[in-house]
PDB file of C-alpha atoms and ligand atoms in Angstrom:
ATOM      1  CA  MET A   7     -27.386  -8.890  -0.287  1.00 43.00           C
ATOM      2  CA  GLN A   8     -27.709  -5.263  -1.319  1.00 46.00           C
ATOM      3  CA  ASN A   9     -31.160  -4.690  -0.031  1.00 49.00           C
ATOM      4  CA  ASN A  10     -31.919  -1.276  -1.312  1.00 49.00           C
ATOM      5  CA  PRO A  11     -29.603   0.422  -3.764  1.00 45.00           C
ATOM      6  CA  GLU A  12     -30.286   3.768  -2.142  1.00 43.00           C
ATOM      7  CA  SER A  13     -29.057   2.478   1.175  1.00 45.00           C
ATOM      8  CA  SER A  14     -25.533   1.874  -0.054  1.00 48.00           C
ATOM      9  CA  ASN A  15     -23.964   5.287   0.056  1.00 50.00           C
ATOM     10  CA  SER A  16     -25.834   7.923   1.918  1.00 52.00           C
ATOM     11  CA  SER A  17     -28.760   7.492   4.149  1.00 51.00           C
ATOM     12  CA  VAL A  18     -31.692   9.804   4.381  1.00 85.00           C
ATOM     13  CA  LEU A  19     -31.987   9.089   8.075  1.00 93.00           C
ATOM     14  CA  THR A  20     -29.576  10.658  10.522  1.00 95.00           C
ATOM     15  CA  TYR A  21     -27.486   8.698  12.982  1.00 95.00           C
ATOM     16  CA  PRO A  22     -29.737   9.450  16.006  1.00 95.00           C
ATOM     17  CA  GLU A  23     -32.804   8.528  13.945  1.00 96.00           C
ATOM     18  CA  LEU A  24     -31.248   5.227  12.977  1.00 96.00           C
ATOM     19  CA  LEU A  25     -30.145   4.579  16.564  1.00 94.00           C
ATOM     20  CA  ALA A  26     -33.754   5.082  17.651  1.00 95.00           C
ATOM     21  CA  GLN A  27     -34.820   2.391  15.179  1.00 95.00           C
ATOM     22  CA  LEU A  28     -32.594  -0.271  16.726  1.00 96.00           C
ATOM     23  CA  GLN A  29     -34.468  -2.935  18.646  1.00 97.00           C
ATOM     24  CA  GLY A  30     -32.530  -3.448  21.864  1.00 95.00           C
ATOM     25  CA  ASP A  31     -33.776  -7.008  22.294  1.00 96.00           C
ATOM     26  CA  ARG A  32     -32.705  -8.084  18.787  1.00 97.00           C
ATOM     27  CA  MET A  33     -29.124  -6.930  18.756  1.00 98.00           C
ATOM     28  CA  PRO A  34     -26.608  -9.164  17.043  1.00 98.00           C
ATOM     29  CA  ARG A  35     -24.016 -10.353  19.542  1.00 98.00           C
ATOM     30  CA  HIS A  36     -21.270 -10.703  16.983  1.00 98.00           C
ATOM     31  CA  ILE A  37     -20.713  -8.778  13.753  1.00 99.00           C
ATOM     32  CA  ALA A  38     -17.998  -9.746  11.277  1.00 99.00           C
ATOM     33  CA  ILE A  39     -16.804  -7.455   8.492  1.00 99.00           C
ATOM     34  CA  ILE A  40     -14.878  -8.119   5.276  1.00 99.00           C
ATOM     35  CA  MET A  41     -13.433  -4.652   4.781  1.00 98.00           C
ATOM     36  CA  ASP A  42     -12.949  -4.592   1.034  1.00 98.00           C
ATOM     37  CA  GLY A  43     -12.386  -1.891  -1.566  1.00 98.00           C
ATOM     38  CA  ASN A  44      -9.423   0.154  -0.315  1.00 98.00           C
ATOM     39  CA  GLY A  45      -7.607  -0.259  -3.607  1.00 98.00           C
ATOM     40  CA  ARG A  46     -10.581   0.770  -5.728  1.00 98.00           C
ATOM     41  CA  TRP A  47     -11.180   3.748  -3.436  1.00 98.00           C
ATOM     42  CA  ALA A  48      -7.568   4.833  -4.016  1.00 98.00           C
ATOM     43  CA  ARG A  49      -7.913   4.507  -7.792  1.00 98.00           C
ATOM     44  CA  LEU A  50     -11.147   6.474  -7.715  1.00 98.00           C
ATOM     45  CA  HIS A  51      -9.432   9.310  -5.862  1.00 98.00           C
ATOM     46  CA  GLY A  52      -6.275   9.176  -7.968  1.00 98.00           C
ATOM     47  CA  VAL A  53      -4.073   8.318  -4.991  1.00 98.00           C
ATOM     48  CA  ARG A  54      -1.752   5.413  -4.198  1.00 98.00           C
ATOM     49  CA  ARG A  55      -3.106   2.127  -2.834  1.00 98.00           C
ATOM     50  CA  SER A  56      -1.324   2.896   0.448  1.00 98.00           C
ATOM     51  CA  ALA A  57      -3.543   5.978   0.883  1.00 98.00           C
ATOM     52  CA  GLY A  58      -6.570   3.727   0.355  1.00 98.00           C
ATOM     53  CA  HIS A  59      -5.402   1.431   3.140  1.00 98.00           C
ATOM     54  CA  LYS A  60      -4.813   4.417   5.417  1.00 98.00           C
ATOM     55  CA  ALA A  61      -8.339   5.637   4.736  1.00 98.00           C
ATOM     56  CA  GLY A  62      -9.453   2.093   5.543  1.00 98.00           C
ATOM     57  CA  VAL A  63      -7.920   2.382   9.012  1.00 98.00           C
ATOM     58  CA  ARG A  64      -9.939   5.557   9.630  1.00 98.00           C
ATOM     59  CA  ALA A  65     -13.089   3.617   8.740  1.00 98.00           C
ATOM     60  CA  VAL A  66     -12.150   0.886  11.219  1.00 98.00           C
ATOM     61  CA  ARG A  67     -11.813   3.527  13.918  1.00 98.00           C
ATOM     62  CA  ARG A  68     -15.285   4.867  13.098  1.00 98.00           C
ATOM     63  CA  ILE A  69     -16.916   1.459  13.180  1.00 98.00           C
ATOM     64  CA  VAL A  70     -15.170   0.437  16.406  1.00 98.00           C
ATOM     65  CA  GLU A  71     -16.342   3.677  18.060  1.00 98.00           C
ATOM     66  CA  THR A  72     -19.885   3.018  16.907  1.00 98.00           C
ATOM     67  CA  SER A  73     -19.721  -0.570  18.147  1.00 98.00           C
ATOM     68  CA  VAL A  74     -18.591   0.664  21.567  1.00 98.00           C
ATOM     69  CA  GLU A  75     -21.439   3.196  21.654  1.00 96.00           C
ATOM     70  CA  MET A  76     -23.975   0.487  20.776  1.00 95.00           C
ATOM     71  CA  LYS A  77     -22.504  -1.865  23.367  1.00 96.00           C
ATOM     72  CA  LEU A  78     -21.879  -4.562  20.782  1.00 98.00           C
ATOM     73  CA  GLU A  79     -20.259  -7.635  22.341  1.00 98.00           C
ATOM     74  CA  TYR A  80     -18.059  -8.925  19.493  1.00 98.00           C
ATOM     75  CA  LEU A  81     -16.710  -7.325  16.333  1.00 99.00           C
ATOM     76  CA  THR A  82     -14.396  -9.226  13.993  1.00 99.00           C
ATOM     77  CA  VAL A  83     -12.690  -7.377  11.155  1.00 99.00           C
ATOM     78  CA  TYR A  84     -10.790  -9.017   8.304  1.00 99.00           C
ATOM     79  CA  ALA A  85      -7.500  -7.162   8.010  1.00 98.00           C
ATOM     80  CA  PHE A  86      -5.190  -9.544   6.131  1.00 98.00           C
ATOM     81  CA  SER A  87      -5.898 -12.966   4.698  1.00 99.00           C
ATOM     82  CA  THR A  88      -3.603 -15.968   4.275  1.00 98.00           C
ATOM     83  CA  GLU A  89      -4.039 -15.299   0.533  1.00 98.00           C
ATOM     84  CA  ASN A  90      -3.032 -11.629   0.718  1.00 98.00           C
ATOM     85  CA  TRP A  91       0.657 -12.682   0.660  1.00 98.00           C
ATOM     86  CA  ARG A  92       0.077 -13.060  -3.098  1.00 98.00           C
ATOM     87  CA  ARG A  93       0.122  -9.266  -3.468  1.00 98.00           C
ATOM     88  CA  SER A  94       3.270  -7.329  -4.328  1.00 98.00           C
ATOM     89  CA  ARG A  95       5.957  -7.366  -1.682  1.00 98.00           C
ATOM     90  CA  GLY A  96       5.611  -3.599  -1.342  1.00 98.00           C
ATOM     91  CA  GLU A  97       1.898  -3.798  -0.588  1.00 98.00           C
ATOM     92  CA  VAL A  98       2.310  -6.746   1.810  1.00 98.00           C
ATOM     93  CA  ASN A  99       5.027  -4.941   3.765  1.00 98.00           C
ATOM     94  CA  TYR A 100       2.986  -1.756   3.853  1.00 98.00           C
ATOM     95  CA  LEU A 101      -0.091  -3.586   5.155  1.00 98.00           C
ATOM     96  CA  LEU A 102       1.813  -5.511   7.831  1.00 98.00           C
ATOM     97  CA  LYS A 103       3.379  -2.309   9.114  1.00 98.00           C
ATOM     98  CA  LEU A 104       0.162  -0.307   8.922  1.00 98.00           C
ATOM     99  CA  ILE A 105      -1.773  -2.926  10.896  1.00 98.00           C
ATOM    100  CA  LEU A 106       0.830  -3.146  13.674  1.00 98.00           C
ATOM    101  CA  ASP A 107       1.407   0.641  13.812  1.00 98.00           C
ATOM    102  CA  SER A 108      -2.342   1.298  13.986  1.00 98.00           C
ATOM    103  CA  LEU A 109      -2.699  -1.169  16.843  1.00 98.00           C
ATOM    104  CA  ILE A 110       0.117   0.521  18.760  1.00 98.00           C
ATOM    105  CA  THR A 111      -1.251   4.024  18.063  1.00 98.00           C
ATOM    106  CA  GLU A 112      -4.789   3.121  19.057  1.00 98.00           C
ATOM    107  CA  ILE A 113      -4.183   0.907  22.089  1.00 98.00           C
ATOM    108  CA  ASP A 114      -4.548   3.670  24.719  1.00 98.00           C
ATOM    109  CA  GLU A 115      -7.797   4.902  23.214  1.00 98.00           C
ATOM    110  CA  LEU A 116      -9.056   1.314  22.940  1.00 98.00           C
ATOM    111  CA  ASN A 117      -8.217   0.811  26.607  1.00 98.00           C
ATOM    112  CA  ARG A 118     -10.063   3.985  27.563  1.00 98.00           C
ATOM    113  CA  ASN A 119     -13.067   2.535  25.737  1.00 98.00           C
ATOM    114  CA  ASN A 120     -12.787  -0.774  27.604  1.00 98.00           C
ATOM    115  CA  VAL A 121     -12.112  -2.671  24.355  1.00 98.00           C
ATOM    116  CA  ASN A 122     -10.568  -6.121  24.620  1.00 98.00           C
ATOM    117  CA  ILE A 123      -8.502  -6.675  21.486  1.00 98.00           C
ATOM    118  CA  ARG A 124      -7.284  -9.941  20.053  1.00 98.00           C
ATOM    119  CA  PHE A 125      -5.487 -10.823  16.846  1.00 98.00           C
ATOM    120  CA  ILE A 126      -6.861 -14.014  15.354  1.00 98.00           C
ATOM    121  CA  GLY A 127      -4.992 -15.836  12.629  1.00 98.00           C
ATOM    122  CA  SER A 128      -2.061 -18.045  11.878  1.00 98.00           C
ATOM    123  CA  ARG A 129       1.397 -17.379  13.289  1.00 98.00           C
ATOM    124  CA  GLN A 130       3.050 -19.322  10.483  1.00 97.00           C
ATOM    125  CA  GLU A 131       4.247 -16.581   8.117  1.00 98.00           C
ATOM    126  CA  LEU A 132       4.678 -13.865  10.744  1.00 98.00           C
ATOM    127  CA  SER A 133       8.121 -13.192  12.178  1.00 98.00           C
ATOM    128  CA  SER A 134       8.486 -13.799  15.902  1.00 98.00           C
ATOM    129  CA  ALA A 135       9.373 -10.120  16.434  1.00 98.00           C
ATOM    130  CA  TYR A 136       6.128  -9.068  14.750  1.00 98.00           C
ATOM    131  CA  TYR A 137       4.076 -11.579  16.664  1.00 97.00           C
ATOM    132  CA  ARG A 138       5.693 -10.529  19.954  1.00 98.00           C
ATOM    133  CA  LYS A 139       4.861  -6.852  19.403  1.00 98.00           C
ATOM    134  CA  VAL A 140       1.252  -7.727  18.570  1.00 98.00           C
ATOM    135  CA  MET A 141       0.927  -9.863  21.687  1.00 98.00           C
ATOM    136  CA  GLU A 142       2.618  -7.319  23.964  1.00 98.00           C
ATOM    137  CA  THR A 143       0.196  -4.655  22.798  1.00 98.00           C
ATOM    138  CA  CYS A 144      -2.971  -6.761  22.802  1.00 98.00           C
ATOM    139  CA  THR A 145      -2.389  -8.198  26.276  1.00 98.00           C
ATOM    140  CA  ARG A 146      -2.556  -4.657  27.667  1.00 98.00           C
ATOM    141  CA  SER A 147      -6.277  -4.742  26.872  1.00 98.00           C
ATOM    142  CA  TRP A 148      -7.122  -8.166  28.190  1.00 98.00           C
ATOM    143  CA  ASN A 149      -8.596  -6.966  31.473  1.00 98.00           C
ATOM    144  CA  ASN A 150     -11.196  -4.983  29.565  1.00 98.00           C
ATOM    145  CA  ASN A 151     -14.712  -6.348  29.452  1.00 98.00           C
ATOM    146  CA  GLY A 152     -16.396  -4.078  26.902  1.00 98.00           C
ATOM    147  CA  LEU A 153     -16.344  -4.718  23.162  1.00 98.00           C
ATOM    148  CA  HIS A 154     -14.319  -7.770  22.114  1.00 98.00           C
ATOM    149  CA  LEU A 155     -12.526  -6.691  18.954  1.00 98.00           C
ATOM    150  CA  ASN A 156     -10.965  -9.450  16.858  1.00 98.00           C
ATOM    151  CA  VAL A 157      -8.548  -8.382  14.171  1.00 98.00           C
ATOM    152  CA  ALA A 158      -8.259 -11.213  11.661  1.00 98.00           C
ATOM    153  CA  MET A 159      -4.610 -10.996  10.685  1.00 98.00           C
ATOM    154  CA  ASN A 160      -2.954 -13.627   8.498  1.00 98.00           C
ATOM    155  CA  TYR A 161      -6.312 -15.289   8.837  1.00 99.00           C
ATOM    156  CA  GLY A 162      -7.698 -18.054   6.637  1.00 98.00           C
ATOM    157  CA  GLY A 163     -10.737 -20.117   7.514  1.00 98.00           C
ATOM    158  CA  ARG A 164      -9.260 -23.257   5.998  1.00 98.00           C
ATOM    159  CA  ARG A 165      -5.939 -22.678   7.737  1.00 98.00           C
ATOM    160  CA  GLU A 166      -7.784 -22.251  11.025  1.00 98.00           C
ATOM    161  CA  ILE A 167      -9.585 -25.569  10.529  1.00 98.00           C
ATOM    162  CA  MET A 168      -6.334 -27.289   9.491  1.00 98.00           C
ATOM    163  CA  GLU A 169      -4.571 -26.003  12.597  1.00 98.00           C
ATOM    164  CA  ALA A 170      -7.500 -27.198  14.711  1.00 98.00           C
ATOM    165  CA  PHE A 171      -7.205 -30.677  13.106  1.00 98.00           C
ATOM    166  CA  GLY A 172      -3.543 -30.765  14.090  1.00 98.00           C
ATOM    167  CA  GLU A 173      -4.233 -29.888  17.709  1.00 98.00           C
ATOM    168  CA  ILE A 174      -7.169 -32.271  17.960  1.00 98.00           C
ATOM    169  CA  LEU A 175      -5.021 -35.088  16.622  1.00 98.00           C
ATOM    170  CA  GLN A 176      -2.269 -34.284  19.129  1.00 98.00           C
ATOM    171  CA  ASP A 177      -4.734 -34.206  22.017  1.00 98.00           C
ATOM    172  CA  VAL A 178      -6.312 -37.497  20.968  1.00 98.00           C
ATOM    173  CA  GLN A 179      -2.879 -39.113  20.668  1.00 98.00           C
ATOM    174  CA  SER A 180      -1.773 -37.859  24.065  1.00 98.00           C
ATOM    175  CA  GLY A 181      -5.034 -38.993  25.645  1.00 98.00           C
ATOM    176  CA  LYS A 182      -6.058 -35.431  26.587  1.00 98.00           C
ATOM    177  CA  LEU A 183      -9.099 -35.742  24.349  1.00 98.00           C
ATOM    178  CA  ASN A 184     -11.323 -38.737  23.859  1.00 97.00           C
ATOM    179  CA  TYR A 185     -12.242 -38.975  20.169  1.00 96.00           C
ATOM    180  CA  ALA A 186     -15.761 -40.131  21.083  1.00 97.00           C
ATOM    181  CA  ASP A 187     -16.296 -36.805  22.905  1.00 96.00           C
ATOM    182  CA  LEU A 188     -15.561 -34.749  19.800  1.00 97.00           C
ATOM    183  CA  ASP A 189     -18.608 -32.813  18.627  1.00 98.00           C
ATOM    184  CA  GLU A 190     -19.200 -29.484  16.866  1.00 98.00           C
ATOM    185  CA  LYS A 191     -18.925 -27.533  20.084  1.00 97.00           C
ATOM    186  CA  LYS A 192     -15.622 -29.183  20.953  1.00 98.00           C
ATOM    187  CA  VAL A 193     -14.243 -28.440  17.471  1.00 98.00           C
ATOM    188  CA  GLY A 194     -15.189 -24.801  18.111  1.00 98.00           C
ATOM    189  CA  ASP A 195     -12.968 -24.868  21.187  1.00 98.00           C
ATOM    190  CA  TYR A 196      -9.959 -25.517  18.934  1.00 98.00           C
ATOM    191  CA  LEU A 197     -10.633 -22.530  16.660  1.00 98.00           C
ATOM    192  CA  TYR A 198      -9.142 -19.065  17.113  1.00 98.00           C
ATOM    193  CA  THR A 199     -12.600 -17.892  18.172  1.00 98.00           C
ATOM    194  CA  SER A 200     -12.866 -20.383  21.022  1.00 98.00           C
ATOM    195  CA  GLY A 201     -15.367 -19.238  23.626  1.00 98.00           C
ATOM    196  CA  MET A 202     -16.965 -16.618  21.354  1.00 98.00           C
ATOM    197  CA  PRO A 203     -20.423 -16.747  19.827  1.00 98.00           C
ATOM    198  CA  ASP A 204     -20.626 -17.308  16.067  1.00 98.00           C
ATOM    199  CA  PRO A 205     -21.100 -14.165  13.968  1.00 98.00           C
ATOM    200  CA  ASP A 206     -24.774 -13.278  13.583  1.00 98.00           C
ATOM    201  CA  LEU A 207     -24.225 -10.716  10.855  1.00 98.00           C
ATOM    202  CA  LEU A 208     -21.506 -10.693   8.212  1.00 99.00           C
ATOM    203  CA  ILE A 209     -20.976  -7.509   6.235  1.00 99.00           C
ATOM    204  CA  ARG A 210     -18.892  -7.203   3.058  1.00 99.00           C
ATOM    205  CA  THR A 211     -18.231  -3.892   1.379  1.00 98.00           C
ATOM    206  CA  SER A 212     -17.218  -3.047  -2.200  1.00 98.00           C
ATOM    207  CA  GLY A 213     -19.798  -5.143  -4.037  1.00 98.00           C
ATOM    208  CA  GLU A 214     -17.958  -8.482  -3.940  1.00 98.00           C
ATOM    209  CA  LYS A 215     -20.188 -11.308  -2.836  1.00 98.00           C
ATOM    210  CA  ARG A 216     -17.945 -14.015  -1.528  1.00 98.00           C
ATOM    211  CA  LEU A 217     -16.442 -15.217   1.724  1.00 98.00           C
ATOM    212  CA  SER A 218     -12.766 -15.091   0.633  1.00 98.00           C
ATOM    213  CA  ASN A 219     -11.868 -17.703   3.253  1.00 98.00           C
ATOM    214  CA  PHE A 220     -13.287 -15.682   6.171  1.00 98.00           C
ATOM    215  CA  LEU A 221     -14.807 -17.497   9.170  1.00 98.00           C
ATOM    216  CA  VAL A 222     -15.591 -20.569   7.085  1.00 98.00           C
ATOM    217  CA  TRP A 223     -16.707 -22.652  10.067  1.00 98.00           C
ATOM    218  CA  GLN A 224     -18.248 -19.901  12.180  1.00 98.00           C
ATOM    219  CA  ALA A 225     -20.335 -18.214   9.471  1.00 98.00           C
ATOM    220  CA  ALA A 226     -22.421 -21.345   8.814  1.00 98.00           C
ATOM    221  CA  TYR A 227     -25.603 -19.539   9.880  1.00 98.00           C
ATOM    222  CA  ALA A 228     -24.568 -15.885   9.685  1.00 98.00           C
ATOM    223  CA  GLU A 229     -26.872 -13.407   7.959  1.00 98.00           C
ATOM    224  CA  PHE A 230     -25.038 -11.754   5.041  1.00 98.00           C
ATOM    225  CA  TRP A 231     -25.240  -8.090   4.147  1.00 98.00           C
ATOM    226  CA  PHE A 232     -23.519  -6.761   1.046  1.00 98.00           C
ATOM    227  CA  THR A 233     -23.029  -3.175  -0.027  1.00 98.00           C
ATOM    228  CA  GLU A 234     -21.424  -1.467  -3.016  1.00 98.00           C
ATOM    229  CA  THR A 235     -19.811   1.102  -0.707  1.00 98.00           C
ATOM    230  CA  LEU A 236     -16.017   0.905  -0.684  1.00 99.00           C
ATOM    231  CA  TRP A 237     -14.637   0.252   2.795  1.00 99.00           C
ATOM    232  CA  PRO A 238     -13.038   3.711   3.339  1.00 98.00           C
ATOM    233  CA  ASP A 239     -16.467   5.283   2.670  1.00 98.00           C
ATOM    234  CA  PHE A 240     -18.394   2.973   5.015  1.00 98.00           C
ATOM    235  CA  THR A 241     -20.218   5.159   7.514  1.00 98.00           C
ATOM    236  CA  ARG A 242     -21.676   4.538  10.956  1.00 97.00           C
ATOM    237  CA  GLU A 243     -25.092   5.257   9.400  1.00 97.00           C
ATOM    238  CA  GLU A 244     -24.684   2.434   6.923  1.00 98.00           C
ATOM    239  CA  PHE A 245     -23.443   0.181   9.700  1.00 98.00           C
ATOM    240  CA  LEU A 246     -26.675   0.870  11.589  1.00 98.00           C
ATOM    241  CA  GLN A 247     -28.712   0.235   8.440  1.00 97.00           C
ATOM    242  CA  ALA A 248     -27.111  -3.195   8.132  1.00 98.00           C
ATOM    243  CA  ILE A 249     -28.039  -3.978  11.733  1.00 98.00           C
ATOM    244  CA  ILE A 250     -31.605  -2.732  11.322  1.00 98.00           C
ATOM    245  CA  ASP A 251     -31.960  -4.890   8.218  1.00 98.00           C
ATOM    246  CA  TYR A 252     -30.602  -7.861  10.156  1.00 98.00           C
ATOM    247  CA  GLN A 253     -33.129  -7.231  12.911  1.00 98.00           C
ATOM    248  CA  ASN A 254     -35.975  -7.483  10.440  1.00 97.00           C
ATOM    249  CA  ARG A 255     -34.970 -10.879   9.130  1.00 96.00           C
ATOM    250  CA  GLN A 256     -36.297 -14.178  10.336  1.00 94.00           C
ATOM    251  CA  ARG A 257     -33.589 -16.648  11.299  1.00 94.00           C
ATOM    252  CA  ARG A 258     -34.753 -20.213  11.162  1.00 93.00           C
ATOM    253  CA  PHE A 259     -31.658 -22.388  11.576  1.00 94.00           C
ATOM    254  CA  GLY A 260     -33.352 -25.081   9.527  1.00 93.00           C
ATOM    255  CA  ALA A 261     -36.496 -25.190  11.635  1.00 93.00           C
ATOM    256  CA  ARG A 262     -39.889 -23.601  11.015  1.00 84.00           C
ATOM    257  CA  LYS A 263     -41.436 -20.963  13.222  1.00 77.00           C
ATOM    258  CA  VAL A 264     -44.950 -22.034  12.431  1.00 80.00           C
ATOM    259  CA  GLN A 265     -45.418 -25.749  11.944  1.00 79.00           C
ATOM    260  CA  ASP A 266     -47.875 -26.059   9.033  1.00 83.00           C
ATOM    261  CA  LYS A 267     -49.417 -29.429   8.345  1.00 86.00           C
ATOM    262  CA  ILE A 268     -47.254 -31.677   6.218  1.00 85.00           C
TER     263      ILE A 268
HETATM  264  C1  IPE B  14      -9.206  -4.496   1.358  1.00 88.81           C
HETATM  265  O1  IPE B  14      -9.023  -3.682   0.261  1.00 88.81           O
HETATM  266  C2  IPE B  14      -8.004  -4.505   2.253  1.00 88.81           C
HETATM  267  C3  IPE B  14      -7.246  -5.757   2.231  1.00 88.81           C
HETATM  268  C4  IPE B  14      -7.525  -6.825   1.551  1.00 88.81           C
HETATM  269  C5  IPE B  14      -6.057  -5.777   3.054  1.00 88.81           C
HETATM  270  P1  IPE B  14      -8.362  -4.204  -1.078  1.00 88.81           P
HETATM  271  O2  IPE B  14      -6.897  -3.875  -1.037  1.00 88.81           O
HETATM  272  O3  IPE B  14      -8.660  -5.634  -1.320  1.00 88.81           O
HETATM  273  O4  IPE B  14      -9.082  -3.287  -2.118  1.00 88.81           O
HETATM  274  P2  IPE B  14      -9.542  -3.670  -3.599  1.00 88.81           P
HETATM  275  O5  IPE B  14     -10.330  -4.925  -3.527  1.00 88.81           O
HETATM  276  O6  IPE B  14      -8.284  -3.835  -4.401  1.00 88.81           O
HETATM  277  O7  IPE B  14     -10.344  -2.486  -4.050  1.00 88.81           O
HETATM  278  C1  IPE B  15     -10.549 -10.227   1.542  1.00 88.81           C
HETATM  279  O1  IPE B  15     -10.395  -9.259   0.566  1.00 88.81           O
HETATM  280  C2  IPE B  15      -9.482 -10.071   2.586  1.00 88.81           C
HETATM  281  C3  IPE B  15      -9.587  -8.881   3.423  1.00 88.81           C
HETATM  282  C4  IPE B  15     -10.529  -7.991   3.394  1.00 88.81           C
HETATM  283  C5  IPE B  15      -8.517  -8.730   4.380  1.00 88.81           C
HETATM  284  P1  IPE B  15      -9.587  -9.546  -0.788  1.00 88.81           P
HETATM  285  O2  IPE B  15      -9.682  -8.322  -1.588  1.00 88.81           O
HETATM  286  O3  IPE B  15      -8.244 -10.070  -0.480  1.00 88.81           O
HETATM  287  O4  IPE B  15     -10.457 -10.741  -1.407  1.00 88.81           O
HETATM  288  P2  IPE B  15     -10.589 -11.261  -2.893  1.00 88.81           P
HETATM  289  O5  IPE B  15      -9.215 -11.553  -3.398  1.00 88.81           O
HETATM  290  O6  IPE B  15     -11.237 -10.176  -3.684  1.00 88.81           O
HETATM  291  O7  IPE B  15     -11.452 -12.474  -2.790  1.00 88.81           O
HETATM  292 MG1   MG B  16     -10.172  -6.570  -2.331  1.00 88.81          MG
END
């Protein structure tokens, strides 16, 4: 939802002013972001799509820094979907390389900031060399207990659920899991996000209002926040505005706060 058209690009309030507006006791535990609009940003600036993706990485850096400052617990960013293989080979290769190179470049800084980083997604299409490099780099951060940063890479919500089905079936067949014990919580244990809280707030930039196969299971009760801003232009101020807006919503989870007479 774009709440206030004026809130999309620049804010009248400064970053410290917005920080002061945050209610410490109503912080979302987990924020998920569909970082969309790099290509349109590039077109707008008359540069190549690759430059748009590079600018997108700078925005990720900004938002991770802000999340660390705010002591957010979980941040999940959508970097590459199981459907993004449908793009040109040139763009796919560029994105794969950019994502891995950025991880390797940033890992020391992430460690200094106590960030615990995890790639979530399917291994299927990724080469073992690629996957190994990702794992080698990520594991260097796994003693950190600050922000948990999930990079959704070759991620698809349906794929994640399919892979969970497969593992559940295997565990039932081998007797490791009793089918009668399977409930929603247990299914959650088979997802890439096992052990993490569901996203409270889901942000999508660039004006598109769809899930695009992101966190299909986990976002069942997430609050959505949409903005026209293209991802490379997304600022820490707008990030705070999204959180403040979230904090002023009433989440009901199907129940009623006040039980009026029926
Ligand atoms: C988001 O930007 C980045 C990825 C999907 C990897 P896009 O590349 O989708 O940008 P638009 O939607 O074409 O503007
Ligand atoms: C969603 O954006 C995927 C990522 C942000 C990584 P897309 O640009 O691929 O989504 P669609 O195709 O517009 O739904
Ligand atoms: Mg897009």
